[in-house]
Structures are given as C-alpha cells and as structure tokens.
Coordinates of N, CA, C and O in Angstrom, one line a residue:
P1 N 90.6 72.6 -25.1 CA 91.2 71.3 -25.3 C 90.1 70.2 -25.5 O 89.0 70.3 -25.0
T2 N 90.5 69.2 -26.3 CA 89.6 68.1 -26.5 C 90.3 66.8 -26.1 O 91.4 66.5 -26.6
L3 N 89.8 66.0 -25.2 CA 90.4 64.8 -24.7 C 89.6 63.6 -25.4 O 88.4 63.5 -25.3
T4 N 90.4 62.8 -26.0 CA 89.9 61.6 -26.6 C 90.4 60.4 -25.9 O 91.7 60.3 -25.7
S5 N 89.6 59.5 -25.4 CA 90.0 58.3 -24.7 C 89.2 57.1 -25.2 O 88.1 57.3 -25.7
T6 N 89.7 56.0 -25.0 CA 89.1 54.7 -25.4 C 88.8 53.9 -24.2 O 89.6 53.7 -23.4
S7 N 87.6 53.4 -24.2 CA 87.2 52.5 -23.1 C 88.0 51.3 -23.0 O 88.4 50.7 -24.0
Q8 N 88.3 50.9 -21.8 CA 89.1 49.6 -21.5 C 88.4 48.4 -22.2 O 89.1 47.5 -22.6
N9 N 87.1 48.4 -22.3 CA 86.4 47.3 -22.9 C 86.7 47.1 -24.4 O 86.6 46.0 -24.9
L10 N 87.1 48.2 -25.0 CA 87.5 48.1 -26.4 C 88.9 47.7 -26.7 O 89.2 47.3 -27.8
M11 N 89.7 47.7 -25.6 CA 91.1 47.4 -25.8 C 91.4 45.9 -26.2 O 92.4 45.6 -26.6
K12 N 90.4 45.1 -25.9 CA 90.5 43.6 -26.3 C 90.4 43.4 -27.8 O 90.8 42.4 -28.3
Y13 N 89.9 44.4 -28.5 CA 89.8 44.4 -30.0 C 91.1 44.8 -30.6 O 91.9 45.5 -30.0
S14 N 91.3 44.4 -31.9 CA 92.5 44.8 -32.6 C 92.5 46.3 -32.9 O 91.4 46.9 -33.0
P15 N 93.7 46.9 -33.0 CA 93.7 48.3 -33.4 C 92.9 48.7 -34.6 O 92.3 49.7 -34.7
E16 N 92.9 47.8 -35.6 CA 92.2 48.0 -36.9 C 90.7 48.1 -36.6 O 90.0 48.9 -37.3
L17 N 90.2 47.3 -35.7 CA 88.7 47.3 -35.4 C 88.3 48.5 -34.6 O 87.3 49.1 -34.9
R18 N 89.1 48.8 -33.6 CA 88.8 50.0 -32.8 C 89.3 51.3 -33.4 O 89.0 52.4 -32.9
E19 N 90.1 51.2 -34.5 CA 90.6 52.3 -35.2 C 91.5 53.3 -34.4 O 91.4 54.5 -34.5
C20 N 92.3 52.7 -33.5 CA 93.3 53.5 -32.8 C 94.4 52.7 -32.2 O 94.3 51.5 -32.1
F21 N 95.6 53.3 -32.0 CA 96.7 52.7 -31.4 C 97.0 53.3 -30.0 O 96.8 54.5 -29.8
T22 N 97.6 52.4 -29.1 CA 98.1 52.9 -27.9 C 99.6 53.1 -28.1 O 100.2 52.6 -29.1
N23 N 100.3 53.7 -27.2 CA 101.8 53.9 -27.3 C 102.5 52.6 -27.2 O 103.5 52.4 -27.8
R24 N 101.9 51.6 -26.5 CA 102.6 50.3 -26.4 C 102.4 49.5 -27.7 O 103.2 48.7 -28.0
E25 N 101.3 49.7 -28.4 CA 101.0 48.9 -29.6 C 101.8 49.4 -30.8 O 102.1 48.7 -31.7
R26 N 102.0 50.7 -30.8 CA 102.7 51.3 -32.0 C 103.7 52.3 -31.6 O 103.5 53.3 -31.0
T27 N 105.0 51.9 -31.8 CA 106.1 52.8 -31.5 C 106.6 53.5 -32.7 O 106.5 52.9 -33.8
L28 N 107.1 54.7 -32.6 CA 107.6 55.4 -33.7 C 109.1 55.5 -33.6 O 109.6 55.5 -32.5
K29 N 109.8 55.7 -34.7 CA 111.2 55.8 -34.7 C 111.7 57.1 -34.1 O 112.7 57.1 -33.4
Y30 N 111.1 58.2 -34.5 CA 111.6 59.5 -34.1 C 110.8 60.2 -33.0 O 111.2 61.3 -32.6
H31 N 109.7 59.7 -32.6 CA 108.8 60.3 -31.6 C 108.6 59.3 -30.4 O 108.4 58.2 -30.6
K32 N 108.5 59.9 -29.2 CA 108.3 59.1 -28.0 C 106.8 58.7 -27.9 O 106.4 57.7 -27.3
T33 N 106.0 59.6 -28.3 CA 104.5 59.5 -28.2 C 103.9 59.2 -29.5 O 104.1 59.9 -30.5
Y34 N 103.0 58.2 -29.6 CA 102.3 57.9 -30.8 C 101.1 58.9 -30.9 O 100.2 59.0 -30.0
T35 N 101.0 59.6 -32.0 CA 99.8 60.4 -32.4 C 99.7 60.2 -34.0 O 100.7 59.8 -34.6
K36 N 98.6 60.4 -34.5 CA 98.4 60.3 -35.9 C 99.3 61.3 -36.6 O 99.9 60.9 -37.6
F37 N 99.4 62.5 -36.1 CA 100.2 63.5 -36.7 C 101.7 63.1 -36.7 O 102.4 63.2 -37.7
N38 N 102.2 62.5 -35.6 CA 103.6 62.1 -35.5 C 103.9 60.9 -36.5 O 104.9 60.9 -37.2
C39 N 102.9 60.0 -36.6 CA 103.0 58.9 -37.5 C 103.1 59.4 -39.0 O 103.9 59.0 -39.8
E40 N 102.2 60.4 -39.3 CA 102.2 60.9 -40.7 C 103.5 61.7 -41.0 O 104.0 61.6 -42.1
A41 N 104.0 62.4 -40.0 CA 105.3 63.1 -40.1 C 106.4 62.1 -40.5 O 107.3 62.4 -41.3
E42 N 106.5 61.0 -39.8 CA 107.5 60.0 -40.0 C 107.3 59.3 -41.4 O 108.3 59.1 -42.1
C43 N 106.1 59.1 -41.8 CA 105.8 58.6 -43.1 C 106.3 59.5 -44.2 O 106.9 59.1 -45.2
L44 N 106.0 60.8 -44.1 CA 106.4 61.8 -45.0 C 108.0 61.8 -45.1 O 108.6 61.9 -46.1
T45 N 108.6 61.7 -43.9 CA 110.1 61.7 -43.9 C 110.6 60.5 -44.6 O 111.5 60.6 -45.5
N46 N 110.0 59.3 -44.4 CA 110.5 58.1 -45.1 C 110.2 58.2 -46.6 O 111.1 57.7 -47.4
F47 N 109.1 58.8 -47.0 CA 108.8 58.9 -48.4 C 109.8 59.8 -49.0 O 110.3 59.6 -50.1
T48 N 110.1 61.0 -48.4 CA 111.1 61.9 -48.9 C 112.4 61.3 -49.0 O 113.1 61.5 -50.0
L49 N 112.9 60.6 -48.0 CA 114.2 59.9 -48.0 C 114.3 58.9 -49.1 O 115.3 58.9 -49.8
H50 N 113.2 58.2 -49.3 CA 113.2 57.2 -50.4 C 113.3 57.8 -51.8 O 114.0 57.3 -52.6
N51 N 112.6 58.9 -52.0 CA 112.6 59.6 -53.3 C 113.8 60.5 -53.5 O 114.1 60.7 -54.7
C52 N 114.3 61.1 -52.5 CA 115.3 62.1 -52.7 C 116.7 61.7 -52.1 O 117.7 62.4 -52.4
G53 N 116.7 60.7 -51.3 CA 118.0 60.3 -50.7 C 118.4 61.2 -49.5 O 119.5 61.1 -49.0
C54 N 117.5 62.2 -49.1 CA 117.8 63.1 -48.0 C 116.4 63.6 -47.6 O 115.4 63.3 -48.2
V55 N 116.4 64.4 -46.5 CA 115.2 64.9 -45.9 C 115.4 66.4 -45.7 O 116.5 66.9 -45.5
K56 N 114.2 67.1 -45.6 CA 114.2 68.5 -45.2 C 114.7 68.7 -43.8 O 114.5 67.8 -42.9
F57 N 115.4 69.8 -43.5 CA 116.0 70.0 -42.2 C 115.0 69.9 -41.1 O 115.3 69.6 -39.9
S58 N 113.8 70.3 -41.4 CA 112.7 70.4 -40.3 C 112.0 69.0 -40.1 O 111.2 68.9 -39.2
M59 N 112.4 68.0 -40.9 CA 111.8 66.7 -40.7 C 112.5 65.9 -39.6 O 113.7 66.1 -39.4
P60 N 111.7 65.0 -38.9 CA 112.4 64.2 -37.9 C 113.4 63.2 -38.6 O 113.1 62.8 -39.7
R61 N 114.5 63.0 -38.0 CA 115.5 62.2 -38.6 C 116.5 61.7 -37.5 O 116.6 62.3 -36.4
D62 N 117.4 60.8 -37.8 CA 118.4 60.4 -36.9 C 119.7 61.0 -37.5 O 119.8 61.6 -38.5
I63 N 120.8 60.8 -36.8 CA 122.1 61.5 -37.1 C 122.7 61.0 -38.4 O 123.5 61.6 -39.1
K64 N 122.3 59.8 -38.8 CA 122.8 59.2 -40.1 C 122.1 59.6 -41.3 O 122.5 59.4 -42.4
T65 N 120.9 60.3 -41.2 CA 120.1 60.7 -42.3 C 120.6 62.0 -42.9 O 120.8 63.0 -42.1
A66 N 120.8 62.0 -44.2 CA 121.3 63.2 -44.8 C 120.2 64.3 -44.9 O 119.1 64.0 -45.1
V67 N 120.6 65.5 -44.7 CA 119.7 66.7 -44.8 C 119.9 67.2 -46.2 O 121.1 67.5 -46.7
C68 N 118.8 67.5 -46.9 CA 118.9 68.0 -48.3 C 119.5 69.4 -48.3 O 119.1 70.2 -47.5
N69 N 120.3 69.7 -49.3 CA 120.8 71.0 -49.5 C 119.9 71.7 -50.5 O 119.0 71.1 -51.0
A70 N 120.3 72.9 -50.9 CA 119.4 73.7 -51.8 C 119.3 73.1 -53.2 O 118.2 73.2 -53.8
T71 N 120.3 72.3 -53.6 CA 120.1 71.7 -54.9 C 119.1 70.6 -54.9 O 118.6 70.2 -56.0
R72 N 118.7 70.0 -53.8 CA 117.7 69.0 -53.7 C 116.3 69.5 -53.2 O 115.4 68.8 -53.0
L73 N 116.2 70.8 -53.1 CA 115.0 71.4 -52.6 C 113.8 71.1 -53.5 O 112.7 70.8 -53.0
K74 N 113.9 71.1 -54.8 CA 112.8 70.8 -55.7 C 112.3 69.3 -55.5 O 111.1 69.1 -55.4
C75 N 113.3 68.4 -55.3 CA 112.9 67.0 -55.0 C 112.1 66.9 -53.7 O 111.1 66.3 -53.7
V76 N 112.5 67.6 -52.7 CA 111.8 67.6 -51.4 C 110.4 68.2 -51.5 O 109.5 67.6 -51.0
L77 N 110.3 69.3 -52.2 CA 109.0 69.9 -52.4 C 108.1 69.1 -53.2 O 106.9 68.9 -52.9
D78 N 108.6 68.4 -54.3 CA 107.8 67.5 -55.1 C 107.4 66.3 -54.3 O 106.2 65.9 -54.4
A79 N 108.2 65.8 -53.4 CA 107.9 64.6 -52.6 C 106.8 65.0 -51.6 O 105.8 64.3 -51.5
E80 N 106.9 66.2 -51.0 CA 105.9 66.6 -50.1 C 104.6 66.9 -50.8 O 103.5 66.5 -50.3
R81 N 104.6 67.5 -52.0 CA 103.4 67.7 -52.7 C 102.7 66.4 -53.1 O 101.5 66.2 -53.0
N82 N 103.5 65.4 -53.6 CA 103.0 64.1 -54.0 C 102.4 63.4 -52.8 O 101.3 62.9 -52.9
W83 N 103.1 63.5 -51.6 CA 102.5 62.8 -50.4 C 101.2 63.4 -50.0 O 100.2 62.7 -49.7
L84 N 101.1 64.7 -50.1 CA 99.9 65.4 -49.7 C 98.7 65.2 -50.7 O 97.6 65.2 -50.3
S85 N 99.1 64.8 -51.9 CA 98.0 64.6 -52.9 C 97.4 63.2 -52.8 O 96.4 62.9 -53.3
F86 N 98.1 62.3 -52.1 CA 97.6 60.9 -51.9 C 96.4 61.0 -51.0 O 96.4 61.6 -50.0
G87 N 95.3 60.2 -51.4 CA 94.1 60.1 -50.6 C 94.4 59.1 -49.4 O 95.3 58.4 -49.4
E88 N 93.5 59.1 -48.5 CA 93.6 58.2 -47.3 C 93.5 56.7 -47.8 O 94.1 55.8 -47.1
D89 N 92.9 56.5 -48.9 CA 92.8 55.1 -49.4 C 94.0 54.7 -50.4 O 94.0 53.6 -50.9
D90 N 94.9 55.6 -50.6 CA 96.1 55.4 -51.4 C 97.0 54.3 -50.8 O 97.1 54.3 -49.5
D91 N 97.6 53.5 -51.5 CA 98.4 52.4 -51.0 C 99.6 53.0 -50.1 O 100.0 52.4 -49.1
M92 N 100.1 54.1 -50.6 CA 101.3 54.7 -49.8 C 100.9 55.0 -48.4 O 101.6 54.8 -47.5
K93 N 99.7 55.6 -48.2 CA 99.2 56.0 -46.9 C 98.7 54.8 -46.1 O 98.9 54.8 -44.9
K94 N 98.1 53.9 -46.8 CA 97.6 52.7 -46.1 C 98.8 51.9 -45.5 O 98.7 51.3 -44.4
E95 N 99.9 51.9 -46.2 CA 101.1 51.2 -45.8 C 101.6 51.7 -44.4 O 102.2 51.0 -43.6
C96 N 101.4 53.0 -44.2 CA 101.9 53.6 -42.9 C 101.0 53.3 -41.7 O 101.5 53.3 -40.6
K97 N 99.8 52.9 -42.0 CA 98.8 52.6 -40.9 C 98.8 53.6 -39.8 O 99.0 53.4 -38.6
C98 N 98.6 54.9 -40.2 CA 98.5 56.0 -39.2 C 97.1 56.1 -38.7 O 96.3 57.0 -39.2
L99 N 96.7 55.3 -37.7 CA 95.4 55.4 -37.1 C 95.5 56.5 -36.0 O 96.5 57.0 -35.6
A100 N 94.3 56.9 -35.5 CA 94.3 57.9 -34.4 C 94.9 57.2 -33.2 O 95.1 56.0 -33.1
A101 N 95.3 58.1 -32.2 CA 95.8 57.6 -30.9 C 94.6 57.3 -30.1 O 93.5 58.0 -30.1
C102 N 94.6 56.2 -29.2 CA 93.5 55.8 -28.4 C 93.3 56.9 -27.3 O 92.2 57.0 -26.8
T103 N 94.3 57.5 -26.8 CA 94.2 58.6 -25.9 C 95.0 59.8 -26.4 O 96.2 59.6 -26.7
E104 N 94.3 60.9 -26.5 CA 95.0 62.0 -27.1 C 94.3 63.3 -26.6 O 93.1 63.4 -26.4
I105 N 95.1 64.3 -26.4 CA 94.6 65.7 -26.1 C 94.9 66.5 -27.3 O 96.0 66.6 -27.8
G106 N 93.8 67.1 -27.8 CA 93.9 68.0 -29.0 C 93.4 69.4 -28.6 O 92.7 69.6 -27.6
Y107 N 93.8 70.3 -29.4 CA 93.4 71.7 -29.2 C 92.8 72.2 -30.5 O 93.4 72.1 -31.6
E108 N 91.5 72.7 -30.4 CA 90.9 73.3 -31.6 C 91.2 74.8 -31.7 O 91.3 75.4 -30.7
M109 N 91.5 75.2 -32.9 CA 91.8 76.6 -33.0 C 91.2 77.2 -34.3 O 90.8 76.4 -35.2
Q110 N 91.1 78.5 -34.4 CA 90.7 79.1 -35.6 C 91.7 80.1 -36.1 O 92.4 80.7 -35.2
L111 N 91.8 80.2 -37.3 CA 92.7 81.2 -37.9 C 91.9 82.2 -38.7 O 91.0 81.8 -39.5
L112 N 92.0 83.4 -38.4 CA 91.3 84.5 -39.1 C 92.2 85.3 -40.0 O 93.4 85.5 -39.6
Q113 N 91.8 85.7 -41.2 CA 92.6 86.4 -42.1 C 91.8 87.5 -42.7 O 90.6 87.4 -43.0
T114 N 92.4 88.6 -42.9 CA 91.8 89.7 -43.5 C 92.8 90.5 -44.4 O 94.0 90.3 -44.2
N115 N 92.3 91.3 -45.3 CA 93.2 92.1 -46.1 C 93.7 93.2 -45.3 O 93.0 93.8 -44.5
F116 N 95.0 93.6 -45.5 CA 95.6 94.7 -44.9 C 95.5 95.9 -45.8 O 96.1 95.9 -46.9
D117 N 94.8 96.9 -45.4 CA 94.6 98.1 -46.2 C 95.8 99.1 -45.9 O 95.6 100.0 -45.1
Y118 N 96.9 98.9 -46.5 CA 98.1 99.7 -46.2 C 98.0 101.1 -46.7 O 98.4 102.0 -46.0
E119 N 97.2 101.3 -47.8 CA 97.1 102.7 -48.3 C 96.3 103.5 -47.2 O 96.7 104.7 -46.9
R120 N 95.3 103.0 -46.7 CA 94.5 103.7 -45.7 C 95.3 103.9 -44.5 O 95.2 105.0 -43.9
M121 N 96.1 103.0 -44.1 CA 96.9 103.1 -42.9 C 97.9 104.3 -43.1 O 98.0 105.2 -42.2
F122 N 98.6 104.3 -44.2 CA 99.6 105.3 -44.4 C 99.0 106.7 -44.5 O 99.5 107.7 -44.0
K123 N 97.8 106.8 -45.2 CA 97.1 108.0 -45.3 C 96.7 108.5 -43.9 O 96.7 109.7 -43.6
S124 N 96.3 107.6 -43.0 CA 95.9 108.0 -41.7 C 97.0 108.6 -40.9 O 96.8 109.4 -40.0
Y125 N 98.3 108.3 -41.2 CA 99.5 108.8 -40.6 C 99.9 110.1 -41.3 O 100.9 110.7 -40.9
G126 N 99.2 110.5 -42.4 CA 99.6 111.7 -43.1 C 100.7 111.6 -44.1 O 101.2 112.5 -44.6
Y127 N 101.0 110.3 -44.5 CA 102.0 110.1 -45.6 C 101.4 110.4 -46.9 O 100.3 110.0 -47.2
D128 N 102.2 110.9 -47.8 CA 101.8 111.1 -49.2 C 102.3 109.9 -50.0 O 103.5 109.8 -50.2
L129 N 101.4 109.0 -50.4 CA 101.8 107.8 -51.0 C 102.5 108.0 -52.4 O 103.3 107.2 -52.8
S130 N 102.2 109.1 -53.0 CA 102.9 109.4 -54.3 C 104.4 109.6 -54.2 O 105.1 109.5 -55.2
K131 N 104.8 110.0 -53.0 CA 106.2 110.2 -52.7 C 107.0 109.0 -52.2 O 108.2 109.1 -51.9
M132 N 106.2 107.9 -52.0 CA 106.9 106.7 -51.5 C 107.3 105.7 -52.6 O 106.5 105.5 -53.5
P133 N 108.5 105.2 -52.5 CA 108.9 104.2 -53.5 C 108.1 102.9 -53.5 O 107.8 102.4 -52.4
G134 N 107.7 102.4 -54.6 CA 107.0 101.1 -54.7 C 105.6 101.2 -54.3 O 104.9 100.3 -54.1

C-alpha cells in the first residue's frame, strides 16, 4: 500500500496550487469519497450521458438516469473511446478538475501475461490433437 497525505501547512493554499482536494472541498454526486479515479468515473458518466442520452450499466448513476440498451452500445463505446483519447490538457478533462486526493491509500500491483501453449499441454496429457475439433 501507498499512503499519500498532505501537510496541514499546505491546506491554507488553494486546491489548484497544492494540486489536491479534500473530501470537504470537493464532493461527488455518486461517490462518498473523493478520489481522482472516482472523479474521472463521474466525468466519463456525464460525458456519456451528454452524448448518448444514457449510460452503461456499470457506470455510477442515480435512479433517474437511463441505462443504455444494446442499440446504444456503439454510442457508449464511442463516447468512452473519445473520453480516453482526450489528453490531460484537453478542455473536456480540464472542466472536470479531477485533481489528486490530498489523503489517499493506493495499492501498487503488477499484471503478468504469458502465452498459453495449449498444444503442449494437451500433448502432455496424451491427447491426439489431430482428432480434436478446432
């Protein structure tokens, strides 16, 4: 785990100068705790709602927000792709003001990936691959 905290001496400065928000300074509509990730999730939700008139079922939303059905899937995917293509300096992302949280616990992790040699595995079990479909 990684703990990030901000000195009390820095709290007298504006969030823009110290580059972080506290939970009291920045509240979110769908999340109780302010984090940069939660803020960005809400911005993506708002962007998708604005562009598609609905949101993906996995996005944060209130009971009044429409969930996109399969006919709107392309719009949702396009909105997500567009949002992710915006740089940090893009006006759309600047408008969200998703700064880091002044106090946050994070976890670093690694993902490892390797090729799965299915032919070798089946041969080790004595299967004749020429008799297997596909």
